[in-house]
């Protein structure tokens, strides 16, 4: 190592200090700061006089000696952590290298035969060593992220948010990288610095995707996969994309803009290149999913999750960098393709209702039809994605143009309903109309009109309950629900008239008297007919099913409120016309209190519940 003008060793351990074992870094850092500051002042003064005729290179020699000593100290340290041991030492090194960069630029303007040539040659040599040292340390610091890349794939969203501030880097490391990047770019080594940063960050982000079990699946591979396997990959893709959008990209942006804080345009370009690279990998997986194929209706919700993940990815802040804008455009195109797949899948629900021919055999006991259950649960779940489905169908209508279903400015009046403007609400209404028509068709399969009305009540009540406990209610509107309730009341009245009007006629007081006297024969016939009809109803309707407890209670109460008073009145008036109690017991099979008890057996769907007499 060289000596300064005062004969002080700037870069090696003193031989006269008794061998106390201090490292070079300690010795350099112990040099009086005023001496270093003075050298920099002399250099600045030198640079200010370059246009004059009197040029003295001694201060440059001092600076070169100091830089040579500094580089040697850093080179002799262990492979990791060359910077960061002494902040003042690092600051002096970076300041010296920046001065060196300026000197090289200025001395290059001198004639080749001037006295500056030898000084320039040495400065260039030292400058290259300084840049090589800086780049190697820059790479080493960036590669340290690999130590923290062991990602736990079981972490939830809250755990992701607890991610370190700078993606596995300490704030100290980021500060050092910032100084290195600023020095290298100032020295004209921007390409080397950016290539190192971009290459290593892409590598680190790819490694994190691998830790999250992300695989690049080709179109051919995806076509060969079963839906169960593909569904697992889709779920993983959604989680990874959400992690990238909500955490990874924002942390990467912060890291990039912190390392290149003095070069915001460079930070913008590097960040956009990184996100574009990662986004391209994520979008490649979806190409296989949007190929022309028919998906069953239950696949809808996975595609809605994909659509939402793409929406968030598309809204990522990418500034005005052109390649990133193209990436956003590609994301938008992919989102549109996924949206069209969603529309196609939802249309499968309409087709399945229209083409459902399984109803040739009526559901036992007039119970809720499986198609009703499936459709309403499907719509209830779909409405949890209401906002997303609104976007999907609005976009679909825009793409379809004139072929899309047009809606007046306010609403359409149809069957006392006010249809909302929402394209998805219209689609929902269409599905409900198809389901209504299907249920109406299936009700005609029952030979018994009474059972037909029980079937309509069961399905109507089930639909109404599902609507009220979901967002379907808000979309279809109060008028639609009010009409549905009115239909249920009408079915109830029709059931009661069809089932119990004949029974009530048998216990009517009219027509019992002949020539002003009660006819025992007619009374006996009336009780006999009542018993036969009532027994038949109990035998039949105790096997019918009403699963909704409120509807079941309403039916029983309405039956009891009509039958019990009428029967009690008939028995009270005419039982005295039997010759004796034995004869009365033969014809009066049920006491008034028995009627209420037996009515409670109706609609249980179980013949064993019938009270035997």
XYZ file of C-alpha atoms in Angstrom:
613
model
C 0.000 0.000 0.000
C 1.075 3.605 -0.653
C 1.966 6.309 1.863
C 0.338 9.737 2.091
C 2.291 13.018 2.157
C 2.742 12.787 5.901
C 4.265 9.310 5.655
C 1.158 7.631 7.146
C 0.195 4.143 6.074
C -3.406 4.316 4.783
C -4.143 0.699 4.073
C -2.070 -1.803 6.104
C -1.627 -2.712 9.728
C 1.124 -0.720 11.447
C 4.264 -2.721 12.128
C 5.210 -0.479 15.040
C 1.997 -0.763 17.024
C 3.137 -3.818 18.856
C 0.976 -6.167 16.740
C -2.208 -5.488 18.688
C -4.227 -7.457 16.110
C -6.515 -4.641 14.911
C -8.007 -5.251 11.511
C -7.530 -2.930 8.580
C -11.041 -1.624 8.875
C -10.408 -0.474 12.422
C -7.170 1.213 11.454
C -8.741 3.014 8.522
C -11.682 4.164 10.523
C -9.382 5.572 13.194
C -7.792 7.993 10.702
C -8.714 11.596 11.618
C -11.790 12.649 9.712
C -10.309 16.089 9.155
C -7.503 14.630 7.006
C -9.987 12.826 4.770
C -12.160 15.903 4.548
C -9.152 17.990 3.632
C -8.236 15.638 0.786
C -11.779 15.893 -0.624
C -11.652 19.681 -0.326
C -8.365 19.721 -2.191
C -9.864 17.530 -4.902
C -12.881 19.805 -5.224
C -10.554 22.765 -5.475
C -8.551 20.930 -8.126
C -11.675 20.239 -10.161
C -12.545 23.916 -9.979
C -9.188 24.910 -11.434
C -9.120 22.514 -14.370
C -9.880 25.314 -16.784
C -6.884 27.315 -15.590
C -3.288 26.893 -16.733
C -1.907 26.041 -13.317
C -2.743 22.447 -12.462
C -1.291 20.546 -9.549
C -1.998 16.767 -9.423
C -0.713 16.120 -5.899
C -4.187 16.130 -4.318
C -5.349 13.601 -6.908
C -2.474 11.338 -5.974
C -3.588 11.566 -2.362
C -7.149 10.639 -3.309
C -5.959 7.691 -5.384
C -3.856 6.494 -2.481
C -6.841 6.714 -0.184
C -9.174 4.931 -2.614
C -6.561 2.239 -3.226
C -6.270 1.722 0.510
C -10.060 1.639 0.966
C -10.584 -0.914 -1.800
C -7.847 -3.152 -0.404
C -9.425 -3.056 3.039
C -12.823 -4.105 1.669
C -11.290 -6.775 -0.589
C -9.438 -8.344 2.346
C -12.628 -8.786 4.363
C -14.678 -11.966 4.428
C -16.866 -12.726 1.426
C -20.072 -11.546 3.104
C -20.736 -8.211 4.710
C -17.947 -6.100 3.279
C -20.025 -2.981 3.805
C -22.041 -2.058 6.844
C -19.435 -2.638 9.557
C -18.582 1.046 9.859
C -20.972 3.613 8.446
C -18.429 6.477 8.397
C -15.986 4.263 6.571
C -18.618 3.367 3.960
C -19.626 7.000 3.492
C -16.018 8.033 2.900
C -15.555 5.234 0.372
C -18.647 6.120 -1.675
C -17.794 9.837 -1.566
C -14.251 9.056 -2.725
C -15.482 6.884 -5.586
C -17.905 9.579 -6.752
C -15.010 12.106 -6.755
C -12.959 9.561 -8.674
C -15.711 9.236 -11.275
C -15.738 13.003 -11.764
C -11.928 13.129 -12.038
C -11.893 10.438 -14.730
C -14.492 12.354 -16.702
C -12.529 15.610 -16.426
C -9.065 14.165 -17.054
C -10.351 12.442 -20.160
C -10.685 15.887 -21.720
C -6.931 16.525 -21.487
C -4.557 15.851 -24.439
C -2.973 12.412 -24.444
C 0.539 13.871 -24.074
C -0.288 15.920 -21.007
C 0.734 15.117 -17.453
C -2.746 13.915 -16.730
C -2.298 10.674 -18.679
C -0.566 8.657 -15.966
C -2.925 9.973 -13.337
C -5.928 9.080 -15.522
C -4.642 5.574 -16.153
C -4.304 4.851 -12.460
C -7.681 6.441 -11.696
C -9.406 4.271 -14.316
C -7.798 1.144 -12.895
C -8.909 1.985 -9.360
C -12.336 2.957 -10.635
C -12.846 -0.478 -12.214
C -11.769 -2.179 -8.981
C -14.218 -0.005 -7.040
C -17.079 -0.823 -9.437
C -16.286 -4.543 -9.362
C -16.218 -4.444 -5.570
C -19.497 -2.512 -5.478
C -21.263 -4.799 -7.951
C -20.139 -7.953 -6.151
C -21.307 -6.591 -2.819
C -24.581 -5.420 -4.418
C -25.165 -8.937 -5.700
C -24.222 -10.464 -2.347
C -26.717 -8.266 -0.524
C -29.470 -9.095 -3.015
C -28.756 -12.814 -2.785
C -29.239 -12.705 0.981
C -32.990 -12.702 0.293
C -32.680 -16.406 -0.452
C -32.096 -17.053 3.233
C -35.584 -15.792 4.007
C -37.369 -17.312 1.045
C -38.685 -20.307 3.001
C -42.323 -19.378 2.746
C -44.964 -21.174 4.775
C -47.786 -21.914 2.339
C -50.240 -22.381 5.239
C -50.058 -18.721 6.260
C -53.294 -16.785 6.074
C -53.759 -13.254 4.761
C -52.990 -11.671 8.128
C -49.727 -13.585 8.253
C -48.830 -12.345 4.779
C -49.360 -8.774 5.947
C -46.806 -9.330 8.675
C -44.141 -9.765 5.974
C -40.889 -7.916 6.570
C -40.832 -4.338 5.395
C -38.408 -4.941 2.532
C -39.019 -8.556 1.478
C -36.518 -10.279 3.729
C -34.019 -7.402 3.721
C -33.094 -5.361 6.757
C -33.325 -1.591 6.505
C -29.543 -1.478 6.923
C -29.030 -3.703 3.880
C -31.409 -1.557 1.845
C -29.508 1.585 2.858
C -26.219 0.035 1.717
C -27.733 -1.116 -1.587
C -29.049 2.415 -2.065
C -25.552 3.874 -1.660
C -24.052 1.286 -3.990
C -26.720 1.853 -6.646
C -26.338 5.637 -6.477
C -22.542 5.364 -6.735
C -22.594 2.904 -9.635
C -25.175 4.898 -11.609
C -23.243 8.129 -10.965
C -20.114 6.367 -12.225
C -21.812 5.331 -15.471
C -22.442 1.709 -14.464
C -26.242 1.895 -14.508
C -26.625 -1.053 -16.889
C -24.477 -3.334 -14.705
C -26.312 -2.248 -11.563
C -29.779 -2.666 -13.079
C -28.959 -6.026 -14.683
C -27.717 -7.320 -11.336
C -30.799 -6.069 -9.519
C -33.322 -7.249 -12.100
C -31.761 -10.660 -12.618
C -31.466 -11.471 -8.931
C -34.904 -10.137 -7.989
C -36.579 -12.136 -10.775
C -34.706 -15.182 -9.536
C -35.791 -14.505 -5.949
C -39.442 -13.951 -6.906
C -39.454 -17.116 -9.011
C -38.038 -18.973 -6.019
C -40.832 -17.638 -3.829
C -43.438 -18.807 -6.338
C -41.825 -22.234 -6.267
C -42.011 -22.239 -2.466
C -45.724 -21.515 -2.855
C -46.007 -24.614 -5.091
C -46.636 -22.625 -8.254
C -45.893 -24.552 -11.417
C -45.911 -23.460 -15.041
C -48.627 -25.711 -16.462
C -48.852 -25.839 -20.224
C -52.103 -25.921 -22.176
C -51.465 -29.550 -23.129
C -50.826 -30.538 -19.517
C -53.958 -28.762 -18.305
C -56.143 -30.477 -20.912
C -55.001 -33.856 -19.632
C -55.726 -33.049 -15.976
C -58.912 -34.100 -14.228
C -61.105 -31.318 -12.901
C -60.236 -32.321 -9.330
C -56.525 -31.831 -10.017
C -57.140 -28.656 -11.986
C -59.319 -27.287 -9.197
C -56.440 -27.675 -6.747
C -54.154 -25.787 -9.130
C -56.768 -23.065 -9.604
C -57.129 -22.604 -5.847
C -53.370 -22.384 -5.500
C -53.175 -19.916 -8.393
C -55.819 -17.700 -6.781
C -54.001 -17.639 -3.433
C -50.664 -16.882 -5.067
C -52.118 -14.143 -7.271
C -53.795 -12.510 -4.283
C -50.521 -12.712 -2.370
C -48.682 -11.097 -5.287
C -51.271 -8.338 -5.621
C -51.799 -7.582 -1.948
C -48.313 -8.121 -0.585
C -45.529 -9.168 -2.919
C -45.850 -6.412 -5.510
C -46.310 -3.637 -2.965
C -43.269 -4.825 -0.996
C -41.267 -5.164 -4.200
C -42.255 -1.643 -5.208
C -41.120 -0.305 -1.858
C -37.834 -2.172 -2.091
C -37.177 -0.998 -5.636
C -37.975 2.635 -4.947
C -35.877 2.519 -1.760
C -32.799 1.052 -3.433
C -33.086 3.487 -6.352
C -34.526 6.435 -4.449
C -32.269 8.918 -6.265
C -33.279 7.507 -9.678
C -37.105 7.260 -9.633
C -37.356 6.622 -13.387
C -34.950 3.691 -13.049
C -36.922 2.368 -10.068
C -40.140 2.640 -12.063
C -38.685 0.740 -15.030
C -37.206 -2.048 -12.890
C -40.366 -2.491 -10.837
C -42.534 -2.644 -13.951
C -40.217 -5.187 -15.571
C -40.395 -7.397 -12.478
C -44.185 -7.254 -12.170
C -44.605 -7.795 -15.916
C -42.400 -10.886 -15.783
C -44.342 -12.326 -12.873
C -47.736 -11.387 -14.326
C -46.895 -13.122 -17.603
C -46.215 -16.357 -15.727
C -49.495 -16.051 -13.846
C -51.520 -15.400 -17.004
C -49.978 -18.316 -18.885
C -51.730 -20.739 -16.548
C -55.148 -19.342 -17.486
C -54.753 -19.913 -21.227
C -55.736 -23.548 -20.798
C -58.876 -22.664 -18.831
C -60.405 -20.390 -21.454
C -60.165 -22.827 -24.344
C -63.560 -23.664 -25.874
C -65.068 -26.282 -23.602
C -68.250 -26.810 -21.630
C -68.030 -26.467 -17.863
C -70.763 -27.694 -15.534
C -72.614 -25.098 -13.472
C -70.790 -25.782 -10.200
C -67.509 -24.633 -11.819
C -68.856 -21.068 -11.882
C -67.495 -20.046 -8.506
C -63.871 -20.950 -9.207
C -63.990 -18.810 -12.328
C -65.522 -15.935 -10.366
C -62.617 -16.189 -7.913
C -60.208 -16.057 -10.865
C -62.057 -13.038 -12.280
C -61.757 -11.171 -8.973
C -58.067 -12.008 -8.654
C -57.474 -10.667 -12.184
C -59.443 -7.522 -11.370
C -57.112 -6.761 -8.476
C -54.075 -7.633 -10.573
C -55.264 -5.326 -13.359
C -55.656 -2.427 -10.923
C -52.016 -2.607 -9.859
C -50.254 0.765 -10.035
C -47.742 0.559 -12.882
C -47.319 4.256 -13.716
C -46.788 5.013 -17.412
C -44.183 2.415 -18.344
C -45.250 1.030 -21.740
C -44.398 -2.695 -21.307
C -46.275 -2.697 -18.001
C -49.260 -1.031 -19.655
C -49.232 -3.801 -22.250
C -49.182 -6.333 -19.406
C -52.227 -4.657 -17.860
C -53.956 -4.773 -21.235
C -53.209 -8.486 -21.499
C -54.579 -8.969 -17.990
C -57.757 -7.121 -19.029
C -58.120 -9.320 -22.112
C -57.705 -12.434 -20.018
C -60.263 -11.121 -17.528
C -62.732 -10.623 -20.389
C -62.161 -14.195 -21.553
C -62.715 -15.510 -18.030
C -65.846 -13.321 -17.836
C -67.218 -14.860 -21.031
C -66.578 -18.298 -19.542
C -68.583 -17.207 -16.484
C -71.477 -16.102 -18.736
C -71.339 -19.423 -20.571
C -71.383 -21.423 -17.329
C -74.274 -19.399 -15.916
C -76.197 -20.045 -19.124
C -75.800 -23.742 -18.410
C -78.069 -23.231 -15.397
C -80.783 -21.847 -17.654
C -80.341 -24.719 -20.087
C -80.452 -27.322 -17.323
C -83.773 -25.941 -16.021
C -85.316 -25.757 -19.481
C -84.195 -29.251 -20.448
C -84.928 -30.943 -17.123
C -87.055 -33.947 -18.017
C -86.408 -35.895 -14.850
C -89.756 -34.645 -13.589
C -91.777 -37.283 -15.418
C -92.025 -39.022 -12.048
C -93.407 -36.668 -9.381
C -91.535 -36.154 -6.116
C -93.040 -38.321 -3.376
C -95.350 -36.527 -0.962
C -95.247 -33.222 -2.863
C -91.903 -32.336 -1.282
C -89.516 -29.643 -2.507
C -88.115 -30.753 -5.844
C -84.320 -31.343 -6.014
C -84.115 -28.930 -8.956
C -85.662 -26.207 -6.791
C -83.195 -26.855 -3.994
C -80.221 -26.902 -6.354
C -81.261 -23.776 -8.253
C -82.024 -21.648 -5.191
C -78.891 -22.671 -3.299
C -76.902 -22.020 -6.453
C -78.402 -18.547 -6.874
C -77.972 -17.755 -3.193
C -74.280 -18.592 -3.421
C -73.947 -16.771 -6.748
C -75.367 -13.602 -5.212
C -72.465 -13.550 -2.788
C -70.542 -12.561 -5.928
C -73.217 -10.022 -6.885
C -70.875 -7.118 -7.622
C -68.560 -9.300 -9.667
C -71.417 -10.835 -11.646
C -72.756 -7.338 -12.284
C -69.407 -6.418 -13.843
C -69.282 -9.633 -15.846
C -72.742 -9.225 -17.403
C -72.332 -5.487 -17.962
C -69.099 -6.178 -19.834
C -70.803 -8.990 -21.727
C -73.609 -6.653 -22.786
C -71.057 -4.087 -23.960
C -69.294 -6.708 -26.056
C -72.548 -8.043 -27.472
C -73.671 -4.558 -28.437
C -77.042 -4.497 -30.152
C -77.632 -8.192 -29.478
C -77.670 -7.614 -25.721
C -80.985 -7.374 -23.931
C -81.945 -3.741 -23.685
C -83.585 -2.253 -20.614
C -85.653 0.956 -20.528
C -84.398 3.876 -18.520
C -86.243 2.927 -15.356
C -87.809 -0.527 -15.449
C -90.108 -2.898 -17.313
C -93.560 -3.669 -16.001
C -94.318 -7.377 -16.317
C -96.765 -9.445 -14.322
C -96.992 -6.691 -11.673
C -93.214 -6.761 -11.244
C -90.780 -3.900 -11.686
C -87.619 -5.289 -13.215
C -84.393 -3.506 -12.208
C -81.896 -2.179 -14.730
C -79.078 -4.480 -13.674
C -78.081 -6.988 -16.394
C -77.412 -9.615 -13.751
C -80.773 -8.941 -12.086
C -82.452 -9.504 -15.454
C -80.543 -12.753 -15.799
C -81.641 -13.727 -12.314
C -85.234 -12.930 -13.158
C -85.038 -15.093 -16.251
C -83.773 -18.053 -14.203
C -86.616 -17.571 -11.696
C -89.192 -17.474 -14.505
C -87.755 -20.689 -15.950
C -87.873 -22.337 -12.532
C -91.477 -21.209 -12.010
C -92.487 -22.701 -15.343
C -90.671 -25.928 -14.524
C -92.367 -26.249 -11.120
C -95.752 -25.514 -12.691
C -95.159 -28.265 -15.236
C -94.128 -30.760 -12.558
C -97.170 -29.944 -10.420
C -99.400 -31.261 -13.199
C -97.850 -34.714 -12.794
C -99.841 -35.262 -9.584
C -103.230 -36.891 -10.016
C -104.496 -35.361 -6.807
C -105.227 -31.622 -7.135
C -104.676 -31.270 -3.387
C -101.202 -32.769 -3.631
C -100.516 -30.528 -6.612
C -101.158 -27.470 -4.430
C -99.050 -28.875 -1.568
C -96.203 -29.321 -4.049
C -96.609 -25.731 -5.257
C -96.715 -24.451 -1.668
C -93.641 -26.438 -0.671
C -91.565 -25.206 -3.576
C -92.945 -21.669 -3.417
C -92.185 -21.352 0.296
C -88.691 -22.775 -0.168
C -87.966 -20.263 -2.946
C -89.329 -17.362 -0.913
C -87.284 -18.265 2.161
C -84.075 -18.558 0.125
C -84.785 -15.199 -1.469
C -85.410 -13.454 1.859
C -82.233 -14.788 3.471
C -79.972 -13.735 0.598
C -79.202 -10.760 -1.635
C -81.614 -12.130 -4.221
C -84.367 -10.209 -2.416
C -82.725 -6.827 -3.069
C -82.115 -7.700 -6.704
C -85.622 -8.937 -7.506
C -87.360 -6.258 -5.512
C -90.188 -6.074 -2.996
C -92.942 -6.280 -5.625
C -91.676 -9.604 -6.873
C -91.548 -11.072 -3.354
C -95.006 -9.700 -2.564
C -96.414 -11.454 -5.618
C -94.693 -14.685 -4.554
C -96.337 -14.411 -1.122
C -99.698 -13.781 -2.769
C -99.263 -16.911 -4.899
C -98.606 -18.962 -1.768
C -101.828 -17.724 -0.150
C -103.731 -18.610 -3.290
C -102.300 -22.158 -3.349
C -103.255 -22.502 0.311
C -106.878 -21.542 -0.357
C -107.077 -23.829 -3.359
C -105.706 -26.734 -1.319
C -108.208 -26.154 1.453
C -111.126 -25.889 -0.936
C -110.058 -28.959 -2.910
C -109.432 -31.108 0.158
C -111.857 -30.083 2.878
C -114.913 -28.637 1.161
C -116.365 -32.138 0.527
C -115.663 -33.107 4.129
C -117.419 -29.998 5.405
C -120.473 -30.804 3.281
C -120.900 -34.116 5.101
C -121.259 -32.318 8.448
C -123.427 -29.477 7.180
C -126.677 -28.933 9.099
C -128.526 -28.378 5.886
C -130.503 -31.238 4.360
C -130.641 -33.297 7.541
C -134.338 -32.713 8.222
C -137.197 -34.311 6.319
C -140.686 -32.818 6.748
C -139.346 -30.706 9.607
C -137.812 -33.602 11.516
C -134.217 -34.815 11.767
C -133.772 -37.974 9.693
C -131.788 -40.586 11.575
C -130.963 -42.261 8.293
C -129.469 -39.085 6.873
C -127.546 -38.414 10.121
C -126.088 -41.915 10.055
C -125.187 -41.509 6.391
C -123.550 -38.170 7.087
C -121.336 -39.563 9.881
C -120.519 -42.572 7.727
C -119.458 -40.365 4.823
C -117.455 -38.087 7.121
C -115.580 -41.029 8.577
C -114.771 -42.398 5.140
C -113.532 -39.083 3.755
C -111.620 -38.157 6.897
C -109.964 -41.579 7.081
C -108.932 -41.334 3.437
C -107.447 -37.868 3.954
C -105.545 -38.988 7.032
C -104.298 -42.105 5.277
C -103.117 -40.115 2.287
C -101.983 -36.769 3.632
C -100.116 -38.096 6.612
C -97.650 -39.437 4.015
C -97.337 -36.055 2.329
C -94.380 -33.875 3.213
C -94.230 -30.243 4.316
C -90.679 -29.639 5.488
C -91.086 -25.957 6.331
C -92.292 -25.898 9.932
C -94.042 -22.565 9.614
C -95.972 -23.662 6.532
C -96.857 -26.959 8.191
C -98.159 -25.121 11.245
C -100.156 -22.672 9.109
C -101.806 -25.524 7.222
C -102.725 -27.444 10.373
C -104.073 -24.342 12.096
C -106.198 -23.392 9.103
C -107.575 -26.928 8.827
C -108.325 -27.105 12.555
C -109.984 -23.667 12.577
C -112.460 -24.871 9.950
C -112.971 -28.527 10.829
C -113.084 -28.644 14.605
C -115.860 -26.059 15.178
C -117.947 -27.509 12.344
C -117.531 -31.091 13.571
C -118.120 -30.211 17.224
C -121.323 -28.387 16.299
C -122.559 -31.312 14.190
C -121.831 -33.904 16.868
C -123.380 -31.772 19.612
C -126.609 -31.331 17.682
C -127.138 -34.796 16.210
C -125.572 -37.412 18.498
C -128.745 -37.448 20.622
C -130.673 -38.867 17.684
C -129.018 -42.270 18.038
C -131.010 -44.902 19.954
C -128.252 -45.635 22.416
C -124.590 -44.997 23.131
C -123.554 -48.203 21.445
C -125.201 -47.133 18.238
C -123.690 -43.641 18.612
C -120.204 -45.164 19.085
C -120.653 -47.128 15.892
C -121.213 -44.029 13.756
C -119.358 -41.323 15.695
C -115.848 -42.632 15.142
C -114.069 -39.399 16.185
C -114.715 -37.131 19.100
C -114.091 -33.396 18.509
C -110.894 -33.475 20.574
C -109.646 -36.380 18.414
C -109.874 -34.260 15.277
C -107.199 -31.799 16.420
C -104.930 -34.620 17.544
C -105.210 -36.420 14.211
C -104.734 -33.220 12.153
C -101.344 -32.906 13.852
C -100.383 -36.141 12.055
C -100.740 -34.563 8.631
C -97.766 -33.752 6.378
C -95.231 -35.772 8.365
C -94.341 -38.045 5.476
C -94.703 -41.126 7.630
C -97.581 -43.598 7.470
C -96.666 -44.968 10.905
C -97.749 -41.663 12.425
C -101.375 -42.335 11.490
C -103.552 -42.926 14.540
C -105.149 -46.320 14.114
C -108.718 -46.824 15.158
